Amino acid sequence: MLSKILSLIILVPLAVLLVVFSVANRQSIPVSLDPIGSMPQLAFEAPLFVLLMGSVIIGVVLGGIGTWVTQSHYRRKSWKRKYEVEKLRRETEENKAKLRQIQEERDRASYGQGTSTSPALATSRAA
């Protein structure tokens, strides 16, 4: 609940500023992608706020892609460790099952020889 209130406190004024900025900068400006020629082949006009917001959006997307690519090493290492933990967990369960089986065989063998691991059974046999 507190995080929603904080995000509203931050996002509402930010949205208001964005709308005010867009209204104040709605005039069209010429954009030329030919830095040398006096008669550019590739030129267009667009509102200033569209160009600035587009630049910000492209920057955020490219930054996100760059971060995702640079963190791939950590994701791969995390996946390998997760796989290794799961493999060790399965191995532990198999070893526990083997240990239970060995203990059961040992208990059966000791009962067959007449020795008991239980003190109550040992005293009842002595009587």
GROMACS .gro file of N, CA and C in nm:
model
  381
    1MET      N    1   0.082  -0.119   0.000
    1MET     CA    2   0.000   0.000   0.000
    1MET      C    3   0.086   0.125   0.000
    2LEU      N    4   0.191   0.123   0.082
    2LEU     CA    5   0.280   0.238   0.090
    2LEU      C    6   0.354   0.260  -0.041
    3SER      N    7   0.392   0.151  -0.107
    3SER     CA    8   0.463   0.165  -0.235
    3SER      C    9   0.372   0.225  -0.342
    4LYS      N   10   0.244   0.191  -0.337
    4LYS     CA   11   0.150   0.250  -0.434
    4LYS      C   12   0.134   0.399  -0.410
    5ILE      N   13   0.128   0.439  -0.285
    5ILE     CA   14   0.115   0.581  -0.252
    5ILE      C   15   0.241   0.656  -0.296
    6LEU      N   16   0.358   0.598  -0.268
    6LEU     CA   17   0.483   0.662  -0.309
    6LEU      C   18   0.494   0.672  -0.460
    7SER      N   19   0.454   0.569  -0.531
    7SER     CA   20   0.461   0.575  -0.677
    7SER      C   21   0.363   0.678  -0.731
    8LEU      N   22   0.247   0.693  -0.669
    8LEU     CA   23   0.153   0.798  -0.711
    8LEU      C   24   0.211   0.937  -0.684
    9ILE      N   25   0.276   0.953  -0.569
    9ILE     CA   26   0.337   1.082  -0.535
    9ILE      C   27   0.445   1.118  -0.635
   10ILE      N   28   0.515   1.020  -0.688
   10ILE     CA   29   0.623   1.046  -0.784
   10ILE      C   30   0.569   1.054  -0.926
   11LEU      N   31   0.483   0.961  -0.966
   11LEU     CA   32   0.441   0.951  -1.105
   11LEU      C   33   0.341   1.058  -1.148
   12VAL      N   34   0.252   1.100  -1.060
   12VAL     CA   35   0.153   1.202  -1.099
   12VAL      C   36   0.221   1.335  -1.132
   13PRO      N   37   0.310   1.387  -1.046
   13PRO     CA   38   0.378   1.512  -1.085
   13PRO      C   39   0.465   1.495  -1.210
   14LEU      N   40   0.525   1.378  -1.226
   14LEU     CA   41   0.605   1.353  -1.345
   14LEU      C   42   0.518   1.355  -1.470
   15ALA      N   43   0.401   1.296  -1.463
   15ALA     CA   44   0.309   1.297  -1.577
   15ALA      C   45   0.262   1.439  -1.608
   16VAL      N   46   0.234   1.516  -1.505
   16VAL     CA   47   0.193   1.656  -1.525
   16VAL      C   48   0.304   1.734  -1.593
   17LEU      N   49   0.428   1.716  -1.548
   17LEU     CA   50   0.542   1.784  -1.611
   17LEU      C   51   0.557   1.742  -1.757
   18LEU      N   52   0.536   1.615  -1.786
   18LEU     CA   53   0.547   1.566  -1.923
   18LEU      C   54   0.440   1.629  -2.013
   19VAL      N   55   0.319   1.641  -1.963
   19VAL     CA   56   0.212   1.703  -2.041
   19VAL      C   57   0.240   1.851  -2.063
   20VAL      N   58   0.284   1.920  -1.959
   20VAL     CA   59   0.316   2.063  -1.972
   20VAL      C   60   0.430   2.082  -2.071
   21PHE      N   61   0.533   1.998  -2.064
   21PHE     CA   62   0.645   2.007  -2.157
   21PHE      C   63   0.598   1.984  -2.300
   22SER      N   64   0.512   1.885  -2.319
   22SER     CA   65   0.462   1.854  -2.454
   22SER      C   66   0.379   1.968  -2.511
   23VAL      N   67   0.296   2.030  -2.430
   23VAL     CA   68   0.213   2.141  -2.477
   23VAL      C   69   0.300   2.263  -2.508
   24ALA      N   70   0.401   2.287  -2.425
   24ALA     CA   71   0.486   2.405  -2.445
   24ALA      C   72   0.577   2.390  -2.566
   25ASN      N   73   0.607   2.268  -2.609
   25ASN     CA   74   0.702   2.245  -2.719
   25ASN      C   75   0.634   2.172  -2.835
   26ARG      N   76   0.517   2.217  -2.873
   26ARG     CA   77   0.445   2.149  -2.980
   26ARG      C   78   0.475   2.205  -3.118
   27GLN      N   79   0.556   2.311  -3.128
   27GLN     CA   80   0.589   2.367  -3.259
   27GLN      C   81   0.680   2.270  -3.335
   28SER      N   82   0.664   2.269  -3.467
   28SER     CA   83   0.744   2.180  -3.551
   28SER      C   84   0.879   2.243  -3.578
   29ILE      N   85   0.980   2.157  -3.582
   29ILE     CA   86   1.115   2.203  -3.615
   29ILE      C   87   1.167   2.116  -3.729
   30PRO      N   88   1.252   2.174  -3.816
   30PRO     CA   89   1.309   2.093  -3.925
   30PRO      C   90   1.423   2.005  -3.873
   31VAL      N   91   1.424   1.883  -3.919
   31VAL     CA   92   1.530   1.788  -3.883
   31VAL      C   93   1.596   1.744  -4.013
   32SER      N   94   1.728   1.764  -4.020
   32SER     CA   95   1.803   1.725  -4.139
   32SER      C   96   1.909   1.624  -4.099
   33LEU      N   97   1.918   1.517  -4.177
   33LEU     CA   98   2.018   1.414  -4.149
   33LEU      C   99   2.134   1.420  -4.248
   34ASP      N  100   2.150   1.535  -4.315
   34ASP     CA  101   2.261   1.557  -4.409
   34ASP      C  102   2.342   1.675  -4.356
   35PRO      N  103   2.453   1.648  -4.285
   35PRO     CA  104   2.527   1.758  -4.223
   35PRO      C  105   2.609   1.842  -4.321
   36ILE      N  106   2.632   1.795  -4.443
   36ILE     CA  107   2.721   1.865  -4.536
   36ILE      C  108   2.643   1.946  -4.639
   37GLY      N  109   2.542   1.888  -4.699
   37GLY     CA  110   2.471   1.953  -4.810
   37GLY      C  111   2.380   2.066  -4.766
   38SER      N  112   2.366   2.164  -4.857
   38SER     CA  113   2.275   2.275  -4.828
   38SER      C  114   2.131   2.237  -4.864
   39MET      N  115   2.115   2.140  -4.953
   39MET     CA  116   1.983   2.089  -4.990
   39MET      C  117   1.975   1.942  -4.944
   40PRO      N  118   1.937   1.921  -4.821
   40PRO     CA  119   1.940   1.784  -4.768
   40PRO      C  120   1.839   1.694  -4.838
   41GLN      N  121   1.883   1.572  -4.862
   41GLN     CA  122   1.796   1.471  -4.924
   41GLN      C  123   1.698   1.412  -4.822
   42LEU      N  124   1.747   1.399  -4.701
   42LEU     CA  125   1.664   1.339  -4.596
   42LEU      C  126   1.636   1.444  -4.489
   43ALA      N  127   1.522   1.507  -4.499
   43ALA     CA  128   1.483   1.610  -4.402
   43ALA      C  129   1.333   1.597  -4.377
   44PHE      N  130   1.295   1.628  -4.255
   44PHE     CA  131   1.153   1.625  -4.221
   44PHE      C  132   1.128   1.723  -4.106
   45GLU      N  133   1.003   1.750  -4.083
   45GLU     CA  134   0.965   1.836  -3.971
   45GLU      C  135   0.883   1.754  -3.873
   46ALA      N  136   0.910   1.778  -3.745
   46ALA     CA  137   0.837   1.707  -3.640
   46ALA      C  138   0.829   1.798  -3.518
   47PRO      N  139   0.728   1.778  -3.436
   47PRO     CA  140   0.719   1.856  -3.312
   47PRO      C  141   0.838   1.824  -3.221
   48LEU      N  142   0.885   1.926  -3.152
   48LEU     CA  143   1.003   1.910  -3.066
   48LEU      C  144   0.981   1.804  -2.958
   49PHE      N  145   0.863   1.803  -2.896
   49PHE     CA  146   0.840   1.707  -2.788
   49PHE      C  147   0.841   1.563  -2.840
   50VAL      N  148   0.799   1.542  -2.965
   50VAL     CA  149   0.802   1.406  -3.023
   50VAL      C  150   0.946   1.361  -3.039
   51LEU      N  151   1.030   1.451  -3.089
   51LEU     CA  152   1.171   1.416  -3.107
   51LEU      C  153   1.239   1.388  -2.973
   52LEU      N  154   1.213   1.473  -2.874
   52LEU     CA  155   1.278   1.453  -2.744
   52LEU      C  156   1.227   1.327  -2.674
   53MET      N  157   1.096   1.306  -2.675
   53MET     CA  158   1.041   1.186  -2.611
   53MET      C  159   1.084   1.060  -2.685
   54GLY      N  160   1.090   1.067  -2.817
   54GLY     CA  161   1.138   0.954  -2.895
   54GLY      C  162   1.283   0.921  -2.863
   55SER      N  163   1.364   1.025  -2.847
   55SER     CA  164   1.505   1.004  -2.810
   55SER      C  165   1.517   0.939  -2.673
   56VAL      N  166   1.436   0.984  -2.579
   56VAL     CA  167   1.439   0.926  -2.444
   56VAL      C  168   1.396   0.779  -2.448
   57ILE      N  169   1.289   0.751  -2.521
   57ILE     CA  170   1.240   0.613  -2.530
   57ILE      C  171   1.344   0.522  -2.595
   58ILE      N  172   1.404   0.568  -2.704
   58ILE     CA  173   1.508   0.489  -2.771
   58ILE      C  174   1.626   0.467  -2.677
   59GLY      N  175   1.665   0.569  -2.602
   59GLY     CA  176   1.775   0.556  -2.506
   59GLY      C  177   1.745   0.454  -2.398
   60VAL      N  178   1.623   0.456  -2.347
   60VAL     CA  179   1.585   0.361  -2.242
   60VAL      C  180   1.586   0.218  -2.297
   61VAL      N  181   1.533   0.200  -2.417
   61VAL     CA  182   1.530   0.066  -2.477
   61VAL      C  183   1.671   0.016  -2.504
   62LEU      N  184   1.756   0.100  -2.562
   62LEU     CA  185   1.894   0.058  -2.590
   62LEU      C  186   1.972   0.032  -2.461
   63GLY      N  187   1.948   0.112  -2.358
   63GLY     CA  188   2.013   0.088  -2.229
   63GLY      C  189   1.969  -0.043  -2.168
   64GLY      N  190   1.839  -0.073  -2.179
   64GLY     CA  191   1.789  -0.201  -2.127
   64GLY      C  192   1.848  -0.320  -2.201
   65ILE      N  193   1.858  -0.308  -2.332
   65ILE     CA  194   1.918  -0.416  -2.412
   65ILE      C  195   2.064  -0.433  -2.374
   66GLY      N  196   2.136  -0.322  -2.360
   66GLY     CA  197   2.277  -0.330  -2.322
   66GLY      C  198   2.296  -0.394  -2.186
   67THR      N  199   2.213  -0.358  -2.091
   67THR     CA  200   2.221  -0.417  -1.957
   67THR      C  201   2.189  -0.566  -1.962
   68TRP      N  202   2.087  -0.602  -2.038
   68TRP     CA  203   2.049  -0.743  -2.049
   68TRP      C  204   2.162  -0.825  -2.109
   69VAL      N  205   2.228  -0.770  -2.211
   69VAL     CA  206   2.337  -0.842  -2.276
   69VAL      C  207   2.456  -0.857  -2.181
   70THR      N  208   2.490  -0.750  -2.108
   70THR     CA  209   2.606  -0.759  -2.019
   70THR      C  210   2.580  -0.849  -1.899
   71GLN      N  211   2.455  -0.870  -1.862
   71GLN     CA  212   2.424  -0.956  -1.749
   71GLN      C  213   2.400  -1.101  -1.789
   72SER      N  214   2.417  -1.133  -1.915
   72SER     CA  215   2.394  -1.271  -1.960
   72SER      C  216   2.490  -1.369  -1.893
   73HIS      N  217   2.611  -1.322  -1.863
   73HIS     CA  218   2.709  -1.407  -1.795
   73HIS      C  219   2.654  -1.452  -1.659
   74TYR      N  220   2.594  -1.358  -1.585
   74TYR     CA  221   2.541  -1.391  -1.453
   74TYR      C  222   2.418  -1.480  -1.463
   75ARG      N  223   2.335  -1.459  -1.564
   75ARG     CA  224   2.218  -1.546  -1.581
   75ARG      C  225   2.261  -1.688  -1.614
   76ARG      N  226   2.362  -1.701  -1.699
   76ARG     CA  227   2.412  -1.834  -1.736
   76ARG      C  228   2.470  -1.903  -1.612
   77LYS      N  229   2.548  -1.830  -1.534
   77LYS     CA  230   2.608  -1.888  -1.414
   77LYS      C  231   2.499  -1.928  -1.315
   78SER      N  232   2.396  -1.848  -1.302
   78SER     CA  233   2.284  -1.879  -1.213
   78SER      C  234   2.212  -2.005  -1.259
   79TRP      N  235   2.191  -2.018  -1.390
   79TRP     CA  236   2.123  -2.136  -1.442
   79TRP      C  237   2.206  -2.261  -1.415
   80LYS      N  238   2.339  -2.251  -1.436
   80LYS     CA  239   2.426  -2.367  -1.412
   80LYS      C  240   2.423  -2.407  -1.266
   81ARG      N  241   2.426  -2.309  -1.176
   81ARG     CA  242   2.423  -2.341  -1.033
   81ARG      C  243   2.289  -2.399  -0.992
   82LYS      N  244   2.182  -2.349  -1.050
   82LYS     CA  245   2.050  -2.404  -1.021
   82LYS      C  246   2.044  -2.550  -1.065
   83TYR      N  247   2.098  -2.579  -1.183
   83TYR     CA  248   2.102  -2.716  -1.233
   83TYR      C  249   2.187  -2.803  -1.141
   84GLU      N  250   2.302  -2.750  -1.096
   84GLU     CA  251   2.391  -2.825  -1.009
   84GLU      C  252   2.324  -2.854  -0.874
   85VAL      N  253   2.254  -2.755  -0.819
   85VAL     CA  254   2.183  -2.776  -0.692
   85VAL      C  255   2.077  -2.884  -0.708
   86GLU      N  256   2.004  -2.880  -0.817
   86GLU     CA  257   1.901  -2.982  -0.840
   86GLU      C  258   1.964  -3.120  -0.854
   87LYS      N  259   2.077  -3.127  -0.923
   87LYS     CA  260   2.147  -3.255  -0.939
   87LYS      C  261   2.194  -3.307  -0.803
   88LEU      N  262   2.249  -3.219  -0.720
   88LEU     CA  263   2.295  -3.260  -0.587
   88LEU      C  264   2.177  -3.299  -0.498
   89ARG      N  265   2.064  -3.233  -0.513
   89ARG     CA  266   1.945  -3.268  -0.436
   89ARG      C  267   1.898  -3.409  -0.473
   90ARG      N  268   1.897  -3.438  -0.603
   90ARG     CA  269   1.858  -3.574  -0.646
   90ARG      C  270   1.957  -3.677  -0.592
   91GLU      N  271   2.086  -3.644  -0.599
   91GLU     CA  272   2.188  -3.736  -0.551
   91GLU      C  273   2.173  -3.760  -0.400
   92THR      N  274   2.140  -3.656  -0.326
   92THR     CA  275   2.118  -3.669  -0.182
   92THR      C  276   2.000  -3.761  -0.154
   93GLU      N  277   1.892  -3.744  -0.227
   93GLU     CA  278   1.775  -3.830  -0.208
   93GLU      C  279   1.809  -3.975  -0.240
   94GLU      N  280   1.886  -3.997  -0.347
   94GLU     CA  281   1.927  -4.134  -0.382
   94GLU      C  282   2.013  -4.193  -0.271
   95ASN      N  283   2.106  -4.114  -0.217
   95ASN     CA  284   2.192  -4.164  -0.110
   95ASN      C  285   2.113  -4.193   0.018
   96LYS      N  286   2.013  -4.109   0.047
   96LYS     CA  287   1.928  -4.136   0.164
   96LYS      C  288   1.851  -4.266   0.146
   97ALA      N  289   1.802  -4.288   0.025
   97ALA     CA  290   1.729  -4.413  -0.002
   97ALA      C  291   1.823  -4.533   0.012
   98LYS      N  292   1.945  -4.522  -0.039
   98LYS     CA  293   2.042  -4.631  -0.025
   98LYS      C  294   2.075  -4.655   0.122
   99LEU      N  295   2.091  -4.547   0.199
   99LEU     CA  296   2.122  -4.560   0.341
   99LEU      C  297   2.009  -4.629   0.415
  100ARG      N  298   1.885  -4.591   0.386
  100ARG     CA  299   1.770  -4.657   0.448
  100ARG      C  300   1.768  -4.806   0.415
  101GLN      N  301   1.798  -4.837   0.288
  101GLN     CA  302   1.798  -4.977   0.246
  101GLN      C  303   1.908  -5.055   0.320
  102ILE      N  304   2.026  -4.997   0.333
  102ILE     CA  305   2.136  -5.064   0.403
  102ILE      C  306   2.101  -5.083   0.550
  103GLN      N  307   2.040  -4.981   0.612
  103GLN     CA  308   2.002  -4.993   0.753
  103GLN      C  309   1.895  -5.101   0.772
  104GLU      N  310   1.800  -5.108   0.680
  104GLU     CA  311   1.698  -5.213   0.689
  104GLU      C  312   1.760  -5.351   0.674
  105GLU      N  313   1.854  -5.366   0.580
  105GLU     CA  314   1.920  -5.495   0.563
  105GLU      C  315   2.001  -5.531   0.687
  106ARG      N  316   2.067  -5.433   0.746
  106ARG     CA  317   2.145  -5.459   0.867
  106ARG      C  318   2.053  -5.499   0.982
  107ASP      N  319   1.939  -5.430   0.995
  107ASP     CA  320   1.845  -5.464   1.102
  107ASP      C  321   1.789  -5.604   1.082
  108ARG      N  322   1.757  -5.639   0.956
  108ARG     CA  323   1.707  -5.774   0.929
  108ARG      C  324   1.813  -5.879   0.960
  109ALA      N  325   1.937  -5.849   0.926
  109ALA     CA  326   2.046  -5.944   0.952
  109ALA      C  327   2.069  -5.960   1.101
  110SER      N  328   2.062  -5.851   1.177
  110SER     CA  329   2.084  -5.861   1.321
  110SER      C  330   1.968  -5.932   1.390
  111TYR      N  331   1.845  -5.918   1.341
  111TYR     CA  332   1.732  -5.992   1.397
  111TYR      C  333   1.746  -6.140   1.365
  112GLY      N  334   1.800  -6.172   1.251
  112GLY     CA  335   1.818  -6.311   1.212
  112GLY      C  336   1.923  -6.381   1.297
  113GLN      N  337   2.021  -6.308   1.349
  113GLN     CA  338   2.125  -6.367   1.431
  113GLN      C  339   2.085  -6.373   1.578
  114GLY      N  340   1.974  -6.315   1.613
  114GLY     CA  341   1.927  -6.321   1.751
  114GLY      C  342   1.970  -6.202   1.833
  115THR      N  343   2.046  -6.113   1.780
  115THR     CA  344   2.083  -5.994   1.855
  115THR      C  345   1.985  -5.885   1.822
  116SER      N  346   1.960  -5.804   1.919
  116SER     CA  347   1.861  -5.699   1.898
  116SER      C  348   1.924  -5.564   1.928
  117THR      N  349   1.882  -5.467   1.854
  117THR     CA  350   1.930  -5.332   1.879
  117THR      C  351   1.840  -5.263   1.980
  118SER      N  352   1.725  -5.322   2.010
  118SER     CA  353   1.631  -5.261   2.103
  118SER      C  354   1.655  -5.317   2.243
  119PRO      N  355   1.676  -5.232   2.344
  119PRO     CA  356   1.700  -5.284   2.480
  119PRO      C  357   1.579  -5.357   2.537
  120ALA      N  358   1.458  -5.319   2.499
  120ALA     CA  359   1.338  -5.386   2.550
  120ALA      C  360   1.334  -5.531   2.502
  121LEU      N  361   1.370  -5.555   2.378
  121LEU     CA  362   1.372  -5.691   2.326
  121LEU      C  363   1.483  -5.773   2.390
  122ALA      N  364   1.595  -5.712   2.417
  122ALA     CA  365   1.707  -5.784   2.477
  122ALA      C  366   1.673  -5.830   2.618
  123THR      N  367   1.603  -5.748   2.696
  123THR     CA  368   1.567  -5.787   2.833
  123THR      C  369   1.457  -5.893   2.833
  124SER      N  370   1.366  -5.888   2.736
  124SER     CA  371   1.259  -5.989   2.733
  124SER      C  372   1.315  -6.124   2.692
  125ARG      N  373   1.418  -6.128   2.612
  125ARG     CA  374   1.479  -6.255   2.572
  125ARG      C  375   1.560  -6.316   2.686
  126ALA      N  376   1.619  -6.231   2.768
  126ALA     CA  377   1.701  -6.280   2.879
  126ALA      C  378   1.615  -6.343   2.988
  127ALA      N  379   1.491  -6.306   2.999
  127ALA     CA  380   1.403  -6.355   3.105
  127ALA      C  381   1.351  -6.493   3.081
   0.00000   0.00000   0.00000
